[in-house]
CSV table of C-alpha atoms in Angstrom, one decimal:
chain,number,residue,atom,x,y,z
I,1,UNK,CA,60.9,69.4,97.2
I,2,UNK,CA,60.6,67.7,100.7
I,3,UNK,CA,59.1,69.8,103.7
I,4,UNK,CA,62.7,69.5,105.1
I,5,UNK,CA,64.5,70.9,102.0
I,6,UNK,CA,61.8,73.9,101.5
I,7,UNK,CA,62.5,74.8,105.2
I,8,UNK,CA,66.0,74.9,105.1
I,9,UNK,CA,65.8,76.9,101.6
I,10,UNK,CA,64.2,79.5,103.3
I,11,UNK,CA,66.5,79.8,106.1
I,12,UNK,CA,69.1,80.5,103.5
I,13,UNK,CA,67.1,82.9,101.5
I,14,UNK,CA,66.8,84.9,104.7
I,15,UNK,CA,70.2,84.9,105.3
I,16,UNK,CA,70.8,86.3,102.0
I,17,UNK,CA,68.3,89.3,102.7
I,18,UNK,CA,69.9,90.0,106.2
I,19,UNK,CA,66.7,88.9,107.8
I,20,UNK,CA,66.4,86.5,110.8
I,21,UNK,CA,68.7,83.4,110.1
I,22,UNK,CA,71.3,81.3,112.0
I,23,UNK,CA,73.2,84.4,113.4
I,24,UNK,CA,77.1,84.0,114.0
I,25,UNK,CA,78.1,84.4,117.5
I,26,UNK,CA,81.5,85.9,117.8
I,27,UNK,CA,84.0,84.7,120.2
I,28,UNK,CA,85.0,86.8,123.2
I,29,UNK,CA,88.1,88.3,121.8
I,30,UNK,CA,86.2,89.3,118.7
I,31,UNK,CA,82.9,90.4,119.6
I,32,UNK,CA,80.6,92.5,117.4
I,33,UNK,CA,81.3,90.9,114.2
I,34,UNK,CA,77.8,89.2,113.8
I,35,UNK,CA,75.9,89.2,110.3
I,36,UNK,CA,74.3,87.0,107.7
I,37,UNK,CA,76.7,84.1,106.8
I,38,UNK,CA,77.9,83.7,103.0
I,39,UNK,CA,75.5,82.0,100.7
I,40,UNK,CA,75.7,81.2,97.0
I,41,UNK,CA,72.8,81.6,94.7
I,42,UNK,CA,73.0,79.5,91.3
I,43,UNK,CA,71.6,81.1,88.2
I,44,UNK,CA,69.5,78.0,87.1
I,45,UNK,CA,69.0,77.5,83.0
I,46,UNK,CA,72.2,79.6,82.3
I,47,UNK,CA,74.7,77.5,80.4
I,48,UNK,CA,78.4,78.4,79.4
I,49,UNK,CA,80.3,76.5,76.7
I,50,UNK,CA,83.4,77.7,78.6
I,51,UNK,CA,82.4,76.2,81.9
I,52,UNK,CA,81.4,72.8,80.7
I,53,UNK,CA,78.3,70.7,81.1
I,54,UNK,CA,78.9,70.6,85.1
I,55,UNK,CA,79.4,74.3,85.4
I,56,UNK,CA,77.3,77.1,86.4
I,57,UNK,CA,77.1,80.8,87.1
I,58,UNK,CA,75.9,82.4,90.1
I,59,UNK,CA,76.2,85.1,93.2
I,60,UNK,CA,78.1,85.1,96.3
I,61,UNK,CA,77.0,87.4,99.3
I,62,UNK,CA,77.5,87.8,103.0
I,63,UNK,CA,77.5,90.2,106.0
I,64,UNK,CA,77.2,93.0,107.0
I,65,UNK,CA,80.0,92.0,109.8
I,66,UNK,CA,81.1,94.8,112.1
I,67,UNK,CA,85.0,95.5,112.4
I,68,UNK,CA,88.0,96.3,110.3
I,69,UNK,CA,89.1,93.4,107.8
I,70,UNK,CA,88.4,91.2,105.1
I,71,UNK,CA,85.5,89.1,104.5
I,72,UNK,CA,85.7,86.2,102.0
I,73,UNK,CA,82.8,84.2,100.9
I,74,UNK,CA,83.5,81.0,99.0
I,75,UNK,CA,81.1,77.7,98.0
I,76,UNK,CA,82.4,74.3,97.8
I,77,UNK,CA,81.3,71.2,96.2
I,78,UNK,CA,81.9,67.6,97.9
I,79,UNK,CA,84.0,69.1,100.5
I,80,UNK,CA,83.3,70.2,104.0
I,81,UNK,CA,86.2,72.2,105.3
I,82,UNK,CA,87.3,75.7,105.0
I,83,UNK,CA,90.8,74.3,103.9
I,84,UNK,CA,89.4,72.4,101.2
I,85,UNK,CA,89.6,73.9,97.5
I,86,UNK,CA,86.9,76.5,96.6
I,87,UNK,CA,84.8,76.0,93.6
I,88,UNK,CA,84.4,80.1,93.6
I,89,UNK,CA,85.5,82.7,95.8
I,90,UNK,CA,84.9,86.4,96.5
I,91,UNK,CA,86.0,89.2,99.3
I,92,UNK,CA,85.4,92.5,100.3
I,93,UNK,CA,87.6,94.8,102.7
I,94,UNK,CA,86.6,98.0,104.7
I,95,UNK,CA,86.4,99.6,108.1
I,96,UNK,CA,83.8,99.6,110.6
I,97,UNK,CA,81.3,97.5,108.6
I,98,UNK,CA,82.3,95.1,105.9
I,99,UNK,CA,79.7,93.5,103.2
I,100,UNK,CA,80.3,91.7,100.4
I,101,UNK,CA,77.6,92.7,98.1
I,102,UNK,CA,76.0,90.2,95.2
I,103,UNK,CA,79.1,89.1,93.3
I,104,UNK,CA,79.0,87.1,90.1
I,105,UNK,CA,81.1,84.3,90.0
I,106,UNK,CA,81.6,80.9,87.9
I,107,UNK,CA,82.0,77.4,89.0
I,108,UNK,CA,83.4,74.8,86.6
I,109,UNK,CA,82.1,71.8,88.7
I,110,UNK,CA,79.0,71.2,90.8
I,111,UNK,CA,79.4,67.6,91.7
I,112,UNK,CA,78.9,66.6,95.3
I,113,UNK,CA,77.2,68.2,98.2
I,114,UNK,CA,77.3,72.0,98.4
I,115,UNK,CA,78.8,74.0,101.3
I,116,UNK,CA,79.0,77.9,102.0
I,117,UNK,CA,82.1,79.1,103.7
I,118,UNK,CA,82.5,82.3,105.7
I,119,UNK,CA,86.3,83.5,106.5
I,120,UNK,CA,87.0,86.6,108.4
I,121,UNK,CA,90.5,88.2,108.2
I,122,UNK,CA,91.1,91.0,110.7
I,123,UNK,CA,93.0,94.1,109.3
I,124,UNK,CA,95.1,94.2,112.5
I,125,UNK,CA,97.1,91.1,111.4
I,126,UNK,CA,95.4,88.5,113.9
I,127,UNK,CA,94.8,85.0,113.0
I,128,UNK,CA,91.9,84.6,110.4
I,129,UNK,CA,88.9,83.3,111.6
I,130,UNK,CA,86.4,80.5,110.0
I,131,UNK,CA,82.6,80.0,110.5
I,132,UNK,CA,81.2,77.0,111.4
I,133,UNK,CA,77.6,76.2,112.0
I,134,UNK,CA,77.8,77.1,115.7
I,135,UNK,CA,80.8,79.7,116.3
I,136,UNK,CA,84.0,81.1,114.9
I,137,UNK,CA,87.2,79.3,115.0
I,138,UNK,CA,90.6,79.9,114.1
I,139,UNK,CA,91.0,76.3,113.1
I,140,UNK,CA,90.9,76.3,109.0
I,141,UNK,CA,89.9,72.4,108.9
I,142,UNK,CA,86.7,73.2,110.5
I,143,UNK,CA,83.6,72.2,108.4
I,144,UNK,CA,81.9,75.2,106.4
I,145,UNK,CA,78.2,75.4,106.8
I,146,UNK,CA,76.1,72.5,105.1
I,147,UNK,CA,74.4,74.0,102.1
I,148,UNK,CA,70.7,73.8,101.5
I,149,UNK,CA,70.5,74.8,97.7
I,150,UNK,CA,69.1,78.3,97.5
I,151,UNK,CA,68.4,78.2,93.5
I,152,UNK,CA,66.1,79.2,90.9
I,153,UNK,CA,63.2,81.2,92.4
I,154,UNK,CA,65.4,82.5,95.4
I,155,UNK,CA,67.7,84.3,92.9
I,156,UNK,CA,65.3,87.3,92.5
I,157,UNK,CA,65.8,87.8,96.4
I,158,UNK,CA,69.4,88.7,96.0
I,159,UNK,CA,68.8,92.1,94.5
I,160,UNK,CA,67.0,92.9,98.1
I,161,UNK,CA,70.2,92.5,100.1
I,162,UNK,CA,70.3,95.6,102.2
I,163,UNK,CA,73.2,97.7,100.8
I,164,UNK,CA,74.7,99.6,103.6
I,165,UNK,CA,74.6,103.5,102.8
I,166,UNK,CA,78.2,104.7,101.1
I,167,UNK,CA,80.8,105.6,103.8
I,168,UNK,CA,80.8,109.3,104.5
I,169,UNK,CA,83.4,111.2,102.4
I,170,UNK,CA,86.1,113.4,104.0
I,171,UNK,CA,86.5,116.9,102.9
I,172,UNK,CA,89.6,119.3,104.1
I,173,UNK,CA,88.7,122.6,104.9
I,174,UNK,CA,91.5,125.2,104.1
I,175,UNK,CA,92.3,128.7,104.6
I,176,UNK,CA,94.9,131.2,106.0
I,177,UNK,CA,94.8,133.3,109.1
I,178,UNK,CA,97.5,136.0,109.6
I,179,UNK,CA,97.9,137.7,112.9
I,180,UNK,CA,99.9,140.8,112.6
I,181,UNK,CA,101.4,143.6,115.0
I,182,UNK,CA,102.7,146.7,113.3
I,183,UNK,CA,102.6,150.4,114.1
I,184,UNK,CA,99.3,150.9,113.4
I,185,UNK,CA,98.0,148.3,115.6
I,186,UNK,CA,97.2,144.4,115.7
I,187,UNK,CA,95.1,143.0,112.9
I,188,UNK,CA,93.6,139.7,112.0
I,189,UNK,CA,93.3,138.5,108.3
I,190,UNK,CA,91.4,135.5,107.0
I,191,UNK,CA,92.0,134.5,103.1
I,192,UNK,CA,91.3,131.3,101.0
I,193,UNK,CA,88.6,129.9,103.4
I,194,UNK,CA,86.9,126.9,102.0
I,195,UNK,CA,84.4,125.6,102.0
I,196,UNK,CA,82.3,128.6,101.4
I,197,UNK,CA,79.5,129.5,104.0
I,198,UNK,CA,79.4,131.3,107.4
I,199,UNK,CA,82.5,130.4,109.4
I,200,UNK,CA,82.3,130.7,113.3
I,201,UNK,CA,85.5,132.9,114.3
I,202,UNK,CA,86.4,134.6,117.2
I,203,UNK,CA,89.4,136.2,118.7
I,204,UNK,CA,91.0,136.4,122.3
I,205,UNK,CA,94.2,138.2,122.8
I,206,UNK,CA,96.5,136.9,120.3
I,207,UNK,CA,94.6,134.0,119.5
I,208,UNK,CA,92.0,133.4,116.6
I,209,UNK,CA,89.6,130.4,116.4
I,210,UNK,CA,87.6,129.6,113.3
I,211,UNK,CA,84.8,126.6,112.9
I,212,UNK,CA,83.7,125.7,109.6
I,213,UNK,CA,79.9,125.8,108.6
I,214,UNK,CA,78.3,122.3,108.8
I,215,UNK,CA,79.4,119.8,106.2
I,216,UNK,CA,77.3,118.6,103.3
I,217,UNK,CA,75.3,115.3,103.8
I,218,UNK,CA,77.5,112.1,103.4
I,219,UNK,CA,80.7,114.0,104.1
I,220,UNK,CA,82.9,114.8,107.3
I,221,UNK,CA,85.5,117.4,107.9
I,222,UNK,CA,89.3,116.4,108.5
I,223,UNK,CA,91.9,118.9,109.3
I,224,UNK,CA,94.9,117.3,107.4
I,225,UNK,CA,97.7,119.4,107.9
I,226,UNK,CA,98.6,122.9,109.4
I,227,UNK,CA,101.6,125.1,109.1
I,228,UNK,CA,102.6,128.2,110.8
I,229,UNK,CA,105.4,130.7,109.5
I,230,UNK,CA,106.5,133.7,112.0
I,231,UNK,CA,108.3,136.6,110.4
I,232,UNK,CA,109.7,138.6,113.1
I,233,UNK,CA,111.3,142.1,112.5
I,234,UNK,CA,111.4,143.1,116.1
I,235,UNK,CA,113.9,143.3,118.9
I,236,UNK,CA,112.0,140.4,120.6
I,237,UNK,CA,111.1,136.9,120.2
I,238,UNK,CA,107.7,136.0,118.9
I,239,UNK,CA,106.4,132.4,119.1
I,240,UNK,CA,103.6,131.1,116.5
I,241,UNK,CA,101.4,128.1,116.8
I,242,UNK,CA,98.7,126.7,114.7
I,243,UNK,CA,96.2,123.6,115.2
I,244,UNK,CA,92.9,121.9,114.9
I,245,UNK,CA,90.8,120.6,117.5
I,246,UNK,CA,92.8,118.4,120.0
I,247,UNK,CA,95.2,117.2,117.6
I,248,UNK,CA,98.9,117.9,117.3
I,249,UNK,CA,99.8,121.4,116.6
I,250,UNK,CA,102.7,123.3,115.0
I,251,UNK,CA,105.0,125.7,116.6
I,252,UNK,CA,107.7,128.1,115.3
I,253,UNK,CA,109.9,130.5,117.3
I,254,UNK,CA,111.7,133.3,115.7
I,255,UNK,CA,114.4,135.3,117.4
I,256,UNK,CA,114.9,139.1,116.7
I,257,UNK,CA,114.8,139.8,113.0
I,258,UNK,CA,114.5,136.2,112.0
I,259,UNK,CA,111.9,134.0,110.3
I,260,UNK,CA,110.8,130.6,111.4
I,261,UNK,CA,108.4,127.9,109.9
I,262,UNK,CA,107.1,124.8,111.5
I,263,UNK,CA,104.4,122.1,110.2
I,264,UNK,CA,102.3,119.4,111.5
I,265,UNK,CA,99.6,116.7,110.8
I,266,UNK,CA,96.7,116.8,113.4
I,267,UNK,CA,94.5,114.5,111.3
I,268,UNK,CA,91.8,115.7,113.5
I,269,UNK,CA,88.5,117.5,113.6
I,270,UNK,CA,88.0,121.6,114.0
I,271,UNK,CA,88.1,124.3,115.0
I,272,UNK,CA,91.1,125.6,113.5
I,273,UNK,CA,93.3,128.1,115.7
I,274,UNK,CA,96.2,130.6,115.4
I,275,UNK,CA,98.1,132.0,118.1
I,276,UNK,CA,100.9,134.3,118.6
I,277,UNK,CA,103.1,134.8,121.8
I,278,UNK,CA,105.2,137.8,121.7
I,279,UNK,CA,107.5,138.8,124.5
I,280,UNK,CA,107.8,142.3,125.7
I,281,UNK,CA,110.4,143.4,123.3
I,282,UNK,CA,108.3,142.4,120.2
I,283,UNK,CA,105.9,145.0,120.3
I,284,UNK,CA,105.4,145.7,116.7
I,285,UNK,CA,106.9,144.7,113.5
I,286,UNK,CA,105.8,140.8,113.5
I,287,UNK,CA,103.4,138.7,111.8
I,288,UNK,CA,102.1,134.9,112.6
I,289,UNK,CA,100.6,133.2,109.5
I,290,UNK,CA,98.5,129.8,110.1
I,291,UNK,CA,97.8,128.0,107.0
I,292,UNK,CA,95.5,124.6,107.0
I,293,UNK,CA,94.5,122.1,104.6
I,294,UNK,CA,94.9,118.4,103.4
């Protein structure tokens, strides 16, 4: 191996492990999508009868890239354009950060110069972007990055690719709050609260608010849905409201000797709250039940 080929091979190995390498500079309309370009590592010494004498096995990997979309990595032989046929390809989709972990692929022919191709498809439906040696472009006929042959001894370094932590898992706390005004006075009742633990709850007038205990590591809370049921056996009118955080709330209004139900999907954080608004004639014999969960 000449000095020039050894130097370039080290650059590709650095890109594979996420170290300093030829970083991709995003265009002004797609800033923040910078990461290690795609690369292909051949499994030397591995032969398969199904692949034929010119075939090989290997791993494709690339990223991480910031954004919502799909990262496609491919390798080509004898071609130099993103629009040319791929010898092998693999992709990964996600939100916030997208990363193609080392993915095993097979190549039936390795004739010609090798090229690594990096494609980004935004989730918002905007045109796909293709990485050249210098920048991103929307032109699929643009050239892929020229390969420098990361094979053999570089294979072991694939396992050192920085694997981002798994995304946090949503957890949907649930429970029921009932505000009730009867002859004996005003009461507040909580039932079915989950997760277990100490909830921070407080009341102010006919409003009751609760904050769940801290989430477990690797999780986060989401208030998926709320419902409010107003049972009114008075001569007045009672309004019931249920919500979470700053998300949309559910509101139901029950007239004299009536019942009303409403639901909403806040899809927000906490705290959860339940509120009753009786008029002057609804001095007793009513209840407002607020339920929250997924």
